[in-house]
């Protein structure tokens, strides 16, 4: 047992990050059934779709699972009401102020975790009363902090500042990465990209195939003026870069982004015009595996790496 396994009542301190267009009930329940903590990604779901996924997840697993809610969400009040109505026990919030919803969720008996990209935000989350913090480094897939703090530097700095449990995210896809993060002071890890390339991920097969074919350096953090996001360098990304050469206004960037780019890319499989979010660690991911195989492999690698590390001698 450690702080994270006991906080969530799970076997392994591995959390599958909530991911728009990737983490529906199939992925979340498969991760939870394999001993990790699966999260349904509410960010790409209309409220009634989220309700359906929560109900299906309850039928697919008797293990704990949670919901990730990016707080930029337009229907946030409805989303939170559904979460409470459906008896969800764990919520990970991101992209917003942790003060806004933490007390409401806690009053309803929900364990609350907030995702941050700096130690200043980690302290704010702790002060807001969350049960744990996810500290997510610059390497991570999806939306990210502006400061570009890497996981290797972020985790020990956050660890110094907070006393509540700490979950590391960004660049972790193997048991070795997990051991490294936990050596730096994390109590558990949140893994995104590795689970995006899983059998149970709801993303389009075209997206999964481009992820496993990606080489080191295949992604870049961009659109910092809107909401910084790490993207695969496809045609849409090149269009964004071309626009940057003309010193665009924020409105011009918003207009190029348009609507539903992420859905088009990750869910509908348009690899040219769509927005394709993935982390730097995709360069290491070479196969699309079932969630259980990903977790079992990570745990075996973690144990192996631990044995190797104690043999180091200077
Ligand atoms: C395709 C994709 C979509 C994501 N969507 C969300 C999201 O909706 N909410 C959120 O808090 N984080 C989101 N993330 C971040 C993940 O939850 C996780 O923290 C991150 O992927 C960890 O870094 P890694 O990709 O290096 O494993 C997303 C990541 C990816 C790759």
XYZ file of C-alpha atoms and ligand atoms in Angstrom:
345
model
C 0.000 0.000 0.000
C 1.121 3.570 -0.582
C -0.585 6.978 -0.342
C -2.148 6.710 -3.794
C -3.269 3.083 -3.670
C -4.916 3.709 -0.305
C -6.466 7.059 -1.346
C -8.259 5.421 -4.286
C -8.412 1.830 -2.985
C -6.597 0.445 -6.056
C -3.839 -2.158 -6.528
C -1.191 -0.158 -8.450
C -0.422 3.590 -8.246
C -1.062 4.016 -11.985
C -3.741 6.454 -13.123
C -4.925 6.605 -16.715
C -5.192 10.295 -17.492
C -8.538 11.618 -18.689
C -8.167 12.241 -22.441
C -10.654 13.901 -24.779
C -11.744 11.585 -27.610
C -9.711 8.702 -26.147
C -10.889 7.774 -22.682
C -14.482 6.627 -22.648
C -15.849 3.911 -20.362
C -14.125 1.108 -22.287
C -10.637 2.380 -21.514
C -11.477 3.573 -17.994
C -13.046 0.253 -16.972
C -10.228 -1.796 -18.569
C -7.614 0.176 -16.605
C -9.576 -0.141 -13.359
C -10.122 -3.878 -13.911
C -6.347 -4.242 -14.400
C -5.613 -2.666 -11.003
C -5.009 0.983 -11.975
C -7.419 3.906 -11.793
C -9.352 4.558 -14.990
C -10.726 8.029 -15.697
C -13.527 8.892 -18.099
C -12.570 12.051 -20.009
C -15.611 14.336 -19.759
C -13.963 17.078 -21.822
C -15.258 15.754 -25.145
C -18.685 14.599 -23.937
C -22.073 16.294 -23.913
C -23.610 15.896 -20.431
C -25.969 13.044 -21.398
C -23.124 11.187 -23.140
C -21.089 11.480 -19.950
C -24.010 10.033 -17.956
C -24.151 7.085 -20.360
C -20.398 6.462 -20.033
C -20.568 6.585 -16.228
C -23.429 4.072 -16.195
C -21.650 1.764 -18.646
C -18.432 2.029 -16.611
C -20.310 0.982 -13.453
C -21.553 -2.081 -15.331
C -18.115 -2.879 -16.754
C -16.159 -2.771 -13.486
C -16.747 -3.171 -9.772
C -13.410 -1.416 -9.135
C -12.986 2.326 -8.395
C -12.941 4.673 -11.389
C -13.223 8.437 -11.789
C -14.100 11.282 -14.138
C -11.734 13.967 -15.442
C -13.339 17.379 -15.854
C -11.476 20.183 -17.642
C -13.096 23.223 -16.022
C -13.158 25.244 -19.257
C -16.192 23.114 -20.030
C -19.246 25.179 -21.071
C -21.799 22.853 -19.393
C -19.778 22.475 -16.214
C -22.709 22.839 -13.801
C -24.681 20.126 -15.548
C -21.581 17.916 -15.674
C -20.965 18.271 -11.930
C -24.627 17.540 -11.182
C -24.493 14.329 -13.242
C -21.299 13.274 -11.454
C -23.015 13.654 -8.074
C -26.321 12.082 -9.249
C -24.518 9.048 -10.628
C -22.542 8.551 -7.412
C -19.075 9.025 -8.943
C -16.546 8.813 -6.096
C -13.417 10.317 -7.690
C -13.032 13.499 -9.782
C -9.872 14.884 -11.377
C -10.274 18.559 -12.317
C -7.986 20.428 -14.717
C -7.695 23.660 -16.704
C -9.220 26.039 -14.175
C -9.258 27.321 -10.613
C -9.414 24.457 -8.055
C -11.336 26.715 -5.647
C -14.396 26.803 -7.903
C -15.612 23.224 -7.481
C -13.526 21.480 -4.802
C -15.749 22.238 -1.788
C -18.926 21.311 -3.677
C -17.408 17.966 -4.688
C -15.995 17.285 -1.213
C -19.368 18.087 0.408
C -20.785 15.350 -1.812
C -18.256 12.821 -0.514
C -16.070 12.874 -3.641
C -12.274 12.504 -3.600
C -10.872 15.453 -5.570
C -7.575 15.680 -7.426
C -6.436 18.724 -9.400
C -3.949 18.811 -12.301
C -1.242 21.523 -12.176
C 1.863 22.522 -14.129
C 3.771 24.429 -11.420
C 4.453 24.382 -7.674
C 2.571 27.692 -7.264
C -0.585 26.101 -8.690
C 0.075 22.945 -6.626
C -0.002 25.037 -3.434
C -3.214 26.750 -4.564
C -4.795 23.345 -5.153
C -3.696 22.140 -1.707
C -5.128 25.331 -0.144
C -8.393 24.738 -2.013
C -8.678 21.427 -0.138
C -7.988 18.820 -2.832
C -6.956 15.314 -1.744
C -4.007 15.022 -4.148
C -2.305 16.850 -6.966
C -1.221 15.719 -10.429
C 1.917 17.644 -11.438
C 2.189 17.488 -15.216
C 5.435 18.327 -17.007
C 6.133 19.946 -20.384
C 6.562 16.537 -22.075
C 2.898 15.632 -21.605
C 0.286 15.216 -24.290
C -2.725 17.510 -24.370
C -2.974 20.975 -22.853
C -0.032 22.116 -20.841
C 1.542 24.890 -18.759
C 3.166 27.946 -20.320
C 6.406 27.717 -18.322
C 7.705 24.579 -20.045
C 8.787 22.979 -16.744
C 9.778 19.373 -17.408
C 8.575 16.481 -15.274
C 12.128 15.852 -14.022
C 12.326 19.341 -12.505
C 8.647 19.833 -11.640
C 8.144 16.782 -9.406
C 10.867 17.504 -6.795
C 9.871 21.189 -6.703
C 6.203 20.399 -6.105
C 7.197 17.718 -3.582
C 9.077 20.384 -1.591
C 5.998 22.611 -1.407
C 3.033 20.338 -0.667
C 2.188 17.749 1.967
C -0.722 15.981 0.207
C -0.135 12.989 -2.130
C 1.594 13.789 -5.417
C 0.991 12.122 -8.778
C 3.545 12.694 -11.560
C 2.485 13.063 -15.202
C 4.248 13.777 -18.462
C 6.601 11.433 -20.269
C 5.787 8.307 -18.271
C 4.950 5.224 -20.329
C 7.172 2.519 -18.829
C 7.933 0.989 -15.443
C 11.346 2.682 -15.584
C 9.680 6.061 -16.048
C 7.362 5.253 -13.160
C 10.280 4.333 -10.876
C 12.093 7.547 -11.882
C 9.045 9.688 -11.052
C 8.547 7.938 -7.728
C 12.242 8.322 -6.899
C 11.796 12.072 -7.440
C 9.065 12.102 -4.810
C 5.830 11.158 -6.580
C 3.445 8.731 -4.853
C 1.944 7.580 -8.157
C 1.884 8.298 -11.876
C -0.693 9.522 -14.375
C -0.181 8.089 -17.845
C -1.858 9.522 -20.949
C -0.118 8.942 -24.287
C 0.616 5.245 -23.615
C -3.111 4.613 -23.039
C -4.118 6.684 -26.090
C -2.374 3.957 -28.094
C -4.333 1.139 -26.459
C -6.916 -1.242 -27.862
C -9.657 0.208 -25.631
C -8.950 3.857 -26.452
C -11.923 5.349 -28.320
C -9.717 7.303 -30.733
C -9.692 6.501 -34.463
C -7.309 3.766 -35.605
C -5.591 6.298 -37.938
C -4.671 8.319 -34.854
C -3.362 5.272 -32.957
C -1.278 4.261 -35.998
C 0.329 7.702 -36.362
C 1.122 7.690 -32.622
C 2.989 4.380 -32.771
C 4.830 5.466 -35.947
C 5.958 8.786 -34.407
C 9.683 9.386 -33.930
C 11.472 11.375 -31.235
C 10.823 15.073 -31.897
C 7.528 14.438 -33.658
C 5.508 16.779 -31.410
C 5.645 20.438 -30.404
C 3.921 22.636 -27.816
C 2.063 25.391 -29.640
C -0.892 27.822 -29.493
C 0.387 29.297 -26.225
C -1.717 32.434 -26.769
C -4.914 30.341 -26.604
C -4.325 27.257 -24.467
C -0.860 25.707 -24.887
C -1.187 22.243 -26.424
C 1.300 19.605 -27.576
C 0.548 18.487 -31.125
C 1.867 16.064 -33.706
C 3.582 18.056 -36.494
C 0.983 17.303 -39.174
C -0.464 19.623 -41.845
C -2.705 21.450 -39.369
C 0.311 22.072 -37.116
C 2.291 23.387 -40.145
C -0.628 25.720 -40.974
C -0.450 27.100 -37.429
C 3.320 27.647 -37.790
C 2.846 29.435 -41.120
C 0.299 31.733 -39.546
C 2.762 32.501 -36.705
C 5.197 33.856 -39.306
C 2.668 36.645 -39.951
C 2.488 37.596 -36.229
C -1.205 36.739 -36.013
C -3.686 38.239 -33.579
C -5.377 35.958 -31.055
C -8.569 36.167 -33.157
C -6.712 34.928 -36.246
C -5.401 31.941 -34.293
C -8.890 31.186 -32.957
C -10.264 31.412 -36.468
C -7.642 28.999 -37.876
C -8.297 26.555 -35.033
C -12.026 26.715 -35.757
C -14.339 24.249 -34.091
C -14.012 20.529 -33.457
C -10.414 20.191 -34.733
C -9.533 17.708 -31.988
C -12.594 15.579 -32.752
C -11.755 15.679 -36.453
C -8.201 14.516 -35.826
C -8.364 12.050 -32.967
C -11.919 10.710 -33.245
C -12.623 10.923 -36.969
C -9.060 10.113 -38.026
C -8.353 13.122 -40.292
C -4.570 13.155 -39.948
C -4.086 16.246 -42.142
C -6.644 18.798 -40.981
C -7.273 17.502 -37.466
C -5.643 18.474 -34.166
C -3.601 15.494 -32.963
C -2.636 15.682 -29.276
C 0.076 13.389 -27.914
C 3.098 13.562 -25.591
C 6.830 13.463 -26.379
C 6.986 9.890 -25.068
C 5.043 8.737 -28.162
C 8.503 8.322 -29.714
C 8.931 5.317 -27.414
C 5.506 3.755 -27.989
C 5.677 1.179 -30.750
C 2.547 -0.943 -30.334
C -1.172 -0.720 -29.613
C -1.799 -2.959 -26.599
C -4.742 -3.826 -24.364
C -4.801 -1.666 -21.209
C -4.152 -4.713 -19.011
C -0.991 -5.595 -20.942
C 0.222 -1.986 -20.572
C -0.256 -2.076 -16.798
C 1.187 -5.578 -16.333
C 4.250 -4.614 -18.401
C 4.747 -1.371 -16.481
C 4.637 -3.188 -13.147
C 7.071 -5.903 -14.324
C 9.474 -3.236 -15.670
C 9.139 -1.248 -12.432
C 10.117 -4.281 -10.347
C 13.005 -5.123 -12.700
C 14.299 -1.530 -12.679
C 14.100 -1.425 -8.870
C 16.268 -4.560 -8.642
C 18.789 -3.074 -11.087
C 19.017 0.243 -9.261
C 19.916 -1.309 -5.895
C 22.842 -3.063 -7.611
C 24.429 0.279 -8.704
C 27.795 0.690 -7.037
C 30.237 3.626 -7.218
C -4.952 12.844 -26.512
C -4.855 13.461 -25.162
C -5.954 14.113 -24.621
C -5.894 14.658 -23.330
N -7.018 15.233 -22.793
C -7.005 15.660 -21.494
C -8.199 16.122 -20.868
O -9.284 16.132 -21.452
N -8.116 16.549 -19.579
C -6.933 16.538 -18.877
O -6.908 16.926 -17.707
N -5.788 16.091 -19.457
C -5.805 15.628 -20.726
N -4.663 15.093 -21.281
C -3.476 14.911 -20.416
C -3.474 13.500 -19.786
O -4.547 13.331 -18.901
C -2.156 13.208 -19.045
O -2.003 14.043 -17.922
C -0.935 13.358 -19.946
O -1.190 12.729 -21.176
C 0.273 12.752 -19.283
O 1.421 12.861 -20.088
P 1.838 11.739 -21.176
O 1.006 12.009 -22.368
O 3.282 12.025 -21.421
O 1.587 10.395 -20.570
C -4.700 14.570 -22.576
C -3.596 13.913 -23.143
C -3.653 13.346 -24.396
C -2.463 12.613 -24.948
